[in-house]
Short mmCIF file of C-alpha atoms in Angstrom, two decimals:
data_model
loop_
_atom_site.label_atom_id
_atom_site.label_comp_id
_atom_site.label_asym_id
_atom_site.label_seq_id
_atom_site.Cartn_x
_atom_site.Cartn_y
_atom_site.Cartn_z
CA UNK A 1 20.12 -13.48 -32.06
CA UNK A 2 20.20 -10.92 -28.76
CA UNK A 3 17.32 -11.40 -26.89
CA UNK A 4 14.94 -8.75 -25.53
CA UNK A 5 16.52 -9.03 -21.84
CA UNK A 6 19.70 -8.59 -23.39
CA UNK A 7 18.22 -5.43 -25.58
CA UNK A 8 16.66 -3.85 -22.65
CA UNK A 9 19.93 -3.90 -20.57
CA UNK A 10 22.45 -2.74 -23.03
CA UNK A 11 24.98 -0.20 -21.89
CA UNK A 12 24.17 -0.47 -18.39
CA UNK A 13 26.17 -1.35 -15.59
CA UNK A 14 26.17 -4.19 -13.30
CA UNK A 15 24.26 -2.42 -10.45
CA UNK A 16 21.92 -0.81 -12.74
CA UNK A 17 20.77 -3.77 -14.52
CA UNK A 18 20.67 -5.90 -10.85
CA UNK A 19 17.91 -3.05 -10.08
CA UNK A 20 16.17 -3.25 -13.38
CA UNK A 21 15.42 -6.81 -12.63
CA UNK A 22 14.70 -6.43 -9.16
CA UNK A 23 12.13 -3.86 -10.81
CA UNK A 24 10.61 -6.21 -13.22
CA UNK A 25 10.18 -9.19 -10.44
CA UNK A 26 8.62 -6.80 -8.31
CA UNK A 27 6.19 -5.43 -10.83
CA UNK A 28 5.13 -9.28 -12.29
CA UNK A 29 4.90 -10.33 -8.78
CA UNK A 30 2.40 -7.25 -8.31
CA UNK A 31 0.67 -8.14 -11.22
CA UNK A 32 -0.21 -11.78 -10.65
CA UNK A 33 -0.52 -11.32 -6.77
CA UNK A 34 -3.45 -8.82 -7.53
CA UNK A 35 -5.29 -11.24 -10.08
CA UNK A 36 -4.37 -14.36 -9.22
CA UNK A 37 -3.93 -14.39 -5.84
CA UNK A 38 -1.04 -16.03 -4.09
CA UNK A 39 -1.22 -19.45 -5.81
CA UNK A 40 -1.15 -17.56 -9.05
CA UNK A 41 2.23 -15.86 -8.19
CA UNK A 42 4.57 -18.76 -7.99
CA UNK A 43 8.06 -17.81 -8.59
CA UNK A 44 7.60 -19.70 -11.94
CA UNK A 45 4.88 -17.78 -12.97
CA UNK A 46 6.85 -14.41 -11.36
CA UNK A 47 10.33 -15.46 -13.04
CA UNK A 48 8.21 -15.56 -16.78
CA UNK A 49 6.24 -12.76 -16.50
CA UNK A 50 9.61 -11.01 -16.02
CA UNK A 51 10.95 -12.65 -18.61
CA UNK A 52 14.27 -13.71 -16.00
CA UNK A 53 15.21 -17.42 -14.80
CA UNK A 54 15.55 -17.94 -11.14
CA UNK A 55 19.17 -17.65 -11.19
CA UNK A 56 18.17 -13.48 -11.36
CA UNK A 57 15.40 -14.46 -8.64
CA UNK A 58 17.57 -14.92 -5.68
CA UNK A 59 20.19 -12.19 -6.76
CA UNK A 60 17.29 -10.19 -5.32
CA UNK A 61 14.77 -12.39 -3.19
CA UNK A 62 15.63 -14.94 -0.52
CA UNK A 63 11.90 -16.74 -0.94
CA UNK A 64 8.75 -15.80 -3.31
CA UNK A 65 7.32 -14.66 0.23
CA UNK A 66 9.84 -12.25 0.93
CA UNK A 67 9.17 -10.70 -2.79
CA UNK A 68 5.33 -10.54 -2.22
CA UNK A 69 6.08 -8.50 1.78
CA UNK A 70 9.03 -6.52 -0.17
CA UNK A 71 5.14 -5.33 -2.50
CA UNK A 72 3.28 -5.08 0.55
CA UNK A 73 5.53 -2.62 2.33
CA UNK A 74 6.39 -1.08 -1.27
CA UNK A 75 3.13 0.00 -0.93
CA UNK A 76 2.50 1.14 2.20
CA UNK A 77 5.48 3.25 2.09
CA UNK A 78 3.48 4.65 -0.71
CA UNK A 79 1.01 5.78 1.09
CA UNK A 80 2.76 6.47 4.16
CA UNK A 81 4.78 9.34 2.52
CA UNK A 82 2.10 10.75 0.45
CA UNK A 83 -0.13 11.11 3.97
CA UNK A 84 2.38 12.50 5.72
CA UNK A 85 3.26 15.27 2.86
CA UNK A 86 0.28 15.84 2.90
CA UNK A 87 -0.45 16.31 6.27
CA UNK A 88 2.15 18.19 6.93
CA UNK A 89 1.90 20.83 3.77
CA UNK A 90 2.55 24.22 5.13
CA UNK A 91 -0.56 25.80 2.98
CA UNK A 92 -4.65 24.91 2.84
CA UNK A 93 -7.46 24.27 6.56
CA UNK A 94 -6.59 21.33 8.87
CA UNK A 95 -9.32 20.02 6.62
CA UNK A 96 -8.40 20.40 3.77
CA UNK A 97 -4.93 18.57 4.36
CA UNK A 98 -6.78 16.24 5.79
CA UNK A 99 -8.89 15.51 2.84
CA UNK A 100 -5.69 15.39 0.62
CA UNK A 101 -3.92 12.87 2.50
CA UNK A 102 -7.12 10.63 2.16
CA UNK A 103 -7.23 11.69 -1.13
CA UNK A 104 -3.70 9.84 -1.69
CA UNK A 105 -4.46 6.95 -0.26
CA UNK A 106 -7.63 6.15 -1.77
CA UNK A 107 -6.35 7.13 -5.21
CA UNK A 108 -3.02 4.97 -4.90
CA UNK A 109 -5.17 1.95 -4.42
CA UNK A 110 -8.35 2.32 -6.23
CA UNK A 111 -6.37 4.38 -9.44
CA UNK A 112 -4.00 1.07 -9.59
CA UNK A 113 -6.29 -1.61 -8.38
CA UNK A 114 -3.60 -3.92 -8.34
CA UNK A 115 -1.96 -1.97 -5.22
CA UNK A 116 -5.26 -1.98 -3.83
CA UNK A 117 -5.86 -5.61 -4.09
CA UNK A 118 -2.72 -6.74 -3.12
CA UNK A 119 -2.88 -4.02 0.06
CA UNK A 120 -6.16 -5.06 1.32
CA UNK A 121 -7.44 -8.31 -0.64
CA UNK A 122 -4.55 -10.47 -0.84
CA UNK A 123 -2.36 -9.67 1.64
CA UNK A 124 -5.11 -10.97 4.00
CA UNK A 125 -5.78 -13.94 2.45
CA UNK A 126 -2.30 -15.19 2.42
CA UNK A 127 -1.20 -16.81 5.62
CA UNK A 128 2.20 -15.75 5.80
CA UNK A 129 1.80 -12.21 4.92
CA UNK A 130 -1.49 -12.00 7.26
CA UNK A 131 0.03 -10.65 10.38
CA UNK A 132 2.52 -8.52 8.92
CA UNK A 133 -0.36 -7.25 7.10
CA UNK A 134 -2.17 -6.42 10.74
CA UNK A 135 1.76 -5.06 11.49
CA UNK A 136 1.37 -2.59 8.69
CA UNK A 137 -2.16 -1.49 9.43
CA UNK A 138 -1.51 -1.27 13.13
CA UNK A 139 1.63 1.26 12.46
CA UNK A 140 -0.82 3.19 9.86
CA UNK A 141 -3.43 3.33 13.35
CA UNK A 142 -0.28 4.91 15.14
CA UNK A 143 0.06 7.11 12.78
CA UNK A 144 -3.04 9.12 12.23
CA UNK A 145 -3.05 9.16 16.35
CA UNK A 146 0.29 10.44 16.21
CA UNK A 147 -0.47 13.29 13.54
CA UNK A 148 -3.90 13.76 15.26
CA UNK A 149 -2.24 14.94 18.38
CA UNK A 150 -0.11 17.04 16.62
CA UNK A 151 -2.62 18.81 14.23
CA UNK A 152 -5.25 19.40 17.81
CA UNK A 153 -3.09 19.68 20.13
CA UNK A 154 -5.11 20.31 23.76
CA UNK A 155 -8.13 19.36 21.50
CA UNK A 156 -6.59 15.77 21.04
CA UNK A 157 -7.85 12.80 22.61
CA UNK A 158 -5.66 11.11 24.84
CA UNK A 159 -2.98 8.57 24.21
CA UNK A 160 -5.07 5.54 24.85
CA UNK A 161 -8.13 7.24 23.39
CA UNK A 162 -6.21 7.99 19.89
CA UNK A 163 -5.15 4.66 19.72
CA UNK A 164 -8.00 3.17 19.57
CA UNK A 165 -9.42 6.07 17.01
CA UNK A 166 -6.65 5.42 14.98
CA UNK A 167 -7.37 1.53 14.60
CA UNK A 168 -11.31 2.07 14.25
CA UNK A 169 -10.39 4.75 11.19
CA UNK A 170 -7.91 2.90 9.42
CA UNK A 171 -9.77 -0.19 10.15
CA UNK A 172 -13.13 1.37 8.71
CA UNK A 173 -11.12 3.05 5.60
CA UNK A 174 -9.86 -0.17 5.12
CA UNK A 175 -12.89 -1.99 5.13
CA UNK A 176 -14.58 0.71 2.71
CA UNK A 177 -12.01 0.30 0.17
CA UNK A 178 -12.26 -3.28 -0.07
CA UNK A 179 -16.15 -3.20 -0.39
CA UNK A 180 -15.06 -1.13 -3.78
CA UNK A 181 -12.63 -2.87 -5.19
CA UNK A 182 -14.82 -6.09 -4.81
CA UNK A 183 -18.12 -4.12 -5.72
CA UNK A 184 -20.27 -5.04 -2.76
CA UNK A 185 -20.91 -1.09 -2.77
CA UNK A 186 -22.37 1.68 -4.92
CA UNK A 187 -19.88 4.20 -3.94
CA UNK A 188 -17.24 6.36 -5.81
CA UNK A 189 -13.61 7.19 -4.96
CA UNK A 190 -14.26 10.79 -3.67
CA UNK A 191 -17.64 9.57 -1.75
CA UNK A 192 -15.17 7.06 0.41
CA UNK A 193 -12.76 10.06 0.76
CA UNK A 194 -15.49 12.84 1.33
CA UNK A 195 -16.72 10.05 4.53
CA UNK A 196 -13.36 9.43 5.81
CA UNK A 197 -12.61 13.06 5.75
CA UNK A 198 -15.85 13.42 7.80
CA UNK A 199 -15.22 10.53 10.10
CA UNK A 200 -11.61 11.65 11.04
CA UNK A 201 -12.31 15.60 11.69
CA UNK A 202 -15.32 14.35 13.98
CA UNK A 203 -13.87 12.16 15.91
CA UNK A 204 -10.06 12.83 15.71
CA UNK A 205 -10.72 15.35 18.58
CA UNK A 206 -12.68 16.76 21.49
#
């Protein structure tokens, strides 16, 4: 009898179904990162859920950590790209692109909770993903200083001064997002994006 894996990769070729199962790990290591944490996604439990032994693990993964980081930064390149189109949209007020690149973020991780678990929850609470997490967050920080001083211009803080706006706002977005996705707040998607919005074109600036 052919089984299912064998089904689902019929008529493709070697490359294609390499990435197909790359796919699959990465989504059943999403999947049991965001709801069970990282003693939940053992390679075991990763390798079933994708319905692959581990032979087809390390054809694409060195470690079960460098899966989960290969999520993490799946993620934030996410975001990263949908900010910056954003951002950088050639139509709509400063404000309004501002509003929709907060509007991209907060909906990638609160539409999928999964991404927003493993992104703010998770991610922290594993040890060796905990300072690349910081990494990640830090560069995001950069980031909105970066695209700060080139949306104001003369208006712009300073170097130093952006910086540390940059960390306090992605810091505080952060923060806000979590206290959602765990329900420690009564608050609703487009309040936490109407208050960043708020937050950044007040402060972003002279």
């Amino acid at each position: 009898m052919t089984s299912p894996t064998a089904r689902r990769y019929a008529g493709l070729s070697g490359d294609q179904r390499s990435a197909l199962r790359r796919e699959s790990l990465l989504e059943a290591g999403l999947e049991l990162f965001a709801v069970a944490g990282s003693r939940g996604a053992t390679m075991t439990a990763i390798c079933a859920r994708a319905k692959l032994t581990e032979r087809y693990f390390y054809e694409s993964f060195s470690s079960r950590d460098e899966l989960l980081k290969t999520i993490l930064d799946g993620i934030a390149d996410e975001v990263r790209d949908a900010g910056l189109t954003a951002l950088r949209a050639s139509d709509g007020t400063l404000e309004q692109r501002v509003r929709d690149a907060i509007t991209s973020f907060v909906t990638l991780l609160t539409d999928d909770p999964r991404k927003g678990r493993v992104a703010m929850i998770e991610s922290a609470a594993y040890e060796p993903l905990r300072a690349h997490r910081r990494a990640v967050l830090h560069g995001f920080a950069q980031m909105v200083a970066d695209e700060a001083s080139r949306m104001y211009g003369d208006r712009a803080w300073p170097s130093h001064q952006g910086q540390i706006n940059g960390l306090l706002f992605v810091g505080g977005l952060a923060e806000l997002v979590t206290a959602w996705l765990n329900e420690e707040i009564a608050i609703t998607p487009d309040e936490i994006v109407e208050a960043a919005t708020y937050q950044f074109t007040s402060t972003a600036h002279h």
